[in-house]
C-alpha positions as a printed NumPy array, in Angstrom:
array([[  0.   ,   0.   ,   0.   ],
       [  1.29 ,   3.429,  -0.808],
       [  1.233,   6.245,   1.748],
       [ -1.898,   7.821,   0.232],
       [ -3.783,   4.518,   0.517],
       [ -2.635,   4.048,   4.119],
       [ -3.849,   7.547,   4.982],
       [ -7.172,   7.013,   3.17 ],
       [ -7.771,   3.763,   5.028],
       [ -6.705,   5.353,   8.337],
       [ -9.157,   8.222,   7.931],
       [-11.947,   5.881,   6.92 ],
       [-11.409,   3.581,   9.911],
       [-11.292,   6.55 ,  12.301],
       [-14.499,   7.985,  10.791],
       [-16.236,   4.603,  11.042],
       [-15.309,   4.289,  14.723],
       [-16.512,   7.818,  15.461],
       [-19.746,   7.274,  13.489],
       [-20.422,   4.193,  15.649],
       [-19.89 ,   6.32 ,  18.755],
       [-16.902,   4.338,  19.989],
       [-13.784,   5.522,  21.752],
       [-10.491,   3.837,  20.895],
       [-10.668,   2.   ,  24.225],
       [-14.21 ,   0.75 ,  23.58 ],
       [-13.223,  -0.467,  20.118],
       [-10.151,  -2.135,  21.589],
       [-12.28 ,  -3.911,  24.193],
       [-14.719,  -5.128,  21.526],
       [-12.256,  -6.309,  18.881],
       [ -9.325,  -7.465,  21.018],
       [ -6.747,  -5.233,  19.315],
       [ -4.71 ,  -2.983,  21.604],
       [ -5.687,   0.663,  21.871],
       [ -2.126,   1.637,  20.904],
       [ -2.27 ,  -0.464,  17.704],
       [ -5.653,   0.985,  16.763],
       [ -4.323,   4.499,  17.329],
       [ -1.283,   3.831,  15.108],
       [ -3.59 ,   2.45 ,  12.383],
       [ -5.976,   5.423,  12.597],
       [ -3.05 ,   7.842,  12.456],
       [ -1.713,   6.162,   9.306],
       [  1.53 ,   5.097,  10.995],
       [  0.989,   1.424,  10.077],
       [ -1.281,  -0.582,   7.834],
       [ -3.524,  -3.115,   9.61 ],
       [ -2.755,  -6.822,   9.308],
       [ -5.25 ,  -9.305,   7.872],
       [ -6.042, -10.464,  11.42 ],
       [ -6.716,  -6.904,  12.577],
       [ -8.939,  -6.192,   9.565],
       [-10.808,  -9.417,  10.313],
       [-11.349,  -8.382,  13.919],
       [-12.547,  -4.917,  12.899],
       [-14.849,  -6.357,  10.238],
       [-16.379,  -8.688,  12.813],
       [-16.795,  -5.895,  15.364],
       [-18.507,  -3.65 ,  12.819],
       [-20.431,  -6.551,  11.188],
       [-18.988,  -5.6  ,   7.8  ],
       [-16.997,  -7.665,   5.293],
       [-13.321,  -6.703,   5.045],
       [-14.033,  -5.363,   1.565],
       [-16.316,  -2.734,   3.062],
       [-13.511,  -1.613,   5.364],
       [-11.268,  -1.354,   2.302],
       [-14.003,   0.269,   0.15 ],
       [-12.61 ,   3.825,   0.506],
       [ -9.568,   2.633,  -1.443],
       [-11.79 ,   1.794,  -4.412],
       [-12.943,   4.119,  -7.124],
       [-16.581,   4.869,  -7.939],
       [-18.64 ,   2.15 ,  -9.618],
       [-17.766,   1.272, -13.175],
       [-18.842,  -2.021, -14.756],
       [-15.35 ,  -2.798, -16.103],
       [-12.24 ,  -2.563, -14.024],
       [ -8.93 ,  -3.503, -15.611],
       [ -6.492,  -5.71 , -13.719],
       [ -4.043,  -2.841, -13.215],
       [ -6.803,  -0.722, -11.636],
       [ -8.128,  -3.334,  -9.209],
       [ -7.647,  -2.485,  -5.565],
       [ -4.998,  -4.48 ,  -3.724],
       [ -4.126,  -4.631,  -0.068],
       [ -1.054,  -6.374,   1.284],
       [ -0.224,  -7.787,   4.71 ],
       [  3.508,  -8.356,   4.281],
       [  3.944,  -9.682,   7.833],
       [  1.574, -12.576,   7.041],
       [  2.589, -13.069,   3.391],
       [ -0.886, -12.171,   2.138],
       [ -2.005, -10.156,  -0.886],
       [ -5.717,  -9.459,  -1.439],
       [ -7.039,  -8.164,  -4.78 ],
       [-10.622,  -6.954,  -5.091],
       [-11.488,  -8.341,  -8.522],
       [-15.11 ,  -7.14 ,  -8.623],
       [-15.826,  -3.627,  -9.773],
       [-16.726,  -1.551,  -6.724],
       [-20.433,  -1.181,  -6.166],
       [-21.975,  -0.394,  -2.822],
       [-25.385,  -1.815,  -3.702],
       [-24.231,  -4.997,  -5.441],
       [-24.651,  -8.09 ,  -3.252],
       [-21.717, -10.276,  -4.379],
       [-18.04 ,  -9.528,  -4.614],
       [-15.05 , -11.488,  -5.846],
       [-11.618, -11.306,  -4.287],
       [ -8.358, -13.006,  -5.18 ],
       [ -6.181, -14.173,  -2.314],
       [ -2.474, -14.976,  -2.517],
       [ -0.959, -16.515,   0.595],
       [  2.78 , -17.224,   0.519],
       [  4.193, -20.611,   1.53 ],
       [  4.423, -21.43 ,   5.235],
       [  2.006, -18.745,   6.406],
       [ -1.187, -18.786,   8.416],
       [ -4.001, -16.256,   8.842],
       [ -6.678, -16.66 ,  11.518],
       [-10.029, -14.922,  11.575],
       [-11.709, -15.246,  14.983],
       [-15.193, -14.362,  13.737],
       [-16.959, -13.764,  10.417],
       [-17.991, -10.277,   9.385],
       [-21.549, -11.367,  10.092],
       [-23.184, -14.646,  11.074],
       [-23.745, -16.904,   8.075],
       [-21.373, -14.999,   5.756],
       [-21.466, -17.038,   2.517],
       [-18.251, -17.836,   0.629],
       [-17.441, -19.867,  -2.502],
       [-13.688, -20.523,  -2.684],
       [-12.002, -21.808,  -5.868],
       [ -8.343, -22.828,  -5.744],
       [ -6.404, -21.47 ,  -8.717],
       [ -2.985, -22.868,  -7.773],
       [ -1.068, -24.376,  -4.897],
       [ -2.64 , -25.952,  -1.857],
       [ -4.416, -24.596,   1.179],
       [ -5.556, -25.907,   4.531],
       [ -8.796, -24.117,   5.284],
       [-10.286, -24.714,   8.695],
       [-13.881, -23.624,   9.128],
       [-15.105, -23.859,  12.715],
       [-12.735, -26.742,  13.563],
       [-13.411, -28.654,  10.306],
       [-10.259, -29.009,   8.207],
       [-10.486, -28.883,   4.404],
       [ -7.423, -29.754,   2.289],
       [ -7.765, -27.82 ,  -0.974],
       [ -5.729, -28.248,  -4.158],
       [ -5.763, -26.606,  -7.579],
       [ -9.244, -26.693,  -9.139],
       [-11.077, -27.549,  -5.899],
       [-14.129, -25.519,  -4.887],
       [-15.5  , -25.185,  -1.359],
       [-18.81 , -23.523,  -0.502],
       [-19.42 , -22.559,   3.099],
       [-21.115, -20.182,   5.501],
       [-19.181, -18.73 ,   8.389],
       [-20.638, -18.888,  11.869],
       [-17.335, -18.94 ,  13.765],
       [-13.608, -18.76 ,  13.238],
       [-11.613, -19.705,  10.162],
       [ -7.952, -20.316,   9.382],
       [ -6.085, -20.162,   6.052],
       [ -2.781, -22.053,   6.162],
       [ -0.121, -22.945,   3.611],
       [  2.835, -25.283,   3.921],
       [  5.638, -25.71 ,   1.361],
       [  3.859, -23.947,  -1.516],
       [  1.85 , -20.732,  -1.852],
       [ -1.897, -20.67 ,  -2.439],
       [ -3.753, -18.573,  -4.982],
       [ -7.53 , -18.629,  -4.844],
       [-10.703, -16.738,  -5.669],
       [-13.495, -16.177,  -3.18 ],
       [-16.971, -15.091,  -4.246],
       [-18.863, -13.819,  -1.221],
       [-21.955, -11.975,  -0.217],
       [-21.302,  -8.462,   1.016],
       [-24.026,  -8.509,   3.645],
       [-26.494, -10.755,   5.356],
       [-29.209, -11.832,   2.933]])
């Protein structure tokens, strides 16, 4: 993420917290991220990790894409690969590309995930109960644990699921590249 994107995301997250009537301490208590980390994120000093975005999304009952929405441009039906919004969590070896054209009122979005070898990302809670996902493996392999059920995914595999609890994305000796189609809100 470039500095402008970090600042845009920081401002958006701060405005969302304020709009919900939360202090930094209240948000920290609800999402389990330290007040100091939240302050650094809101001041644009650091970019949030995938885990932190997951915790914030769950606290606000919004998909991660909605937290990242300020980084997107206005709706256009065609968005070229070079113009698609990306967000990177270098500490966890994760790159997320929002493939779908931005559209606040559209109900489905498509994201591409790239998780480097020997990395693991945990999401304690879904953005909202019953969040529907359809994951298609493009390359590599992935261990995806949905609420304590382990799924071993390889190239070409597809897994449909709804999230009611935690999930974990884990790679071993090779990276994973996948597409997830998901609903943006509870249907």
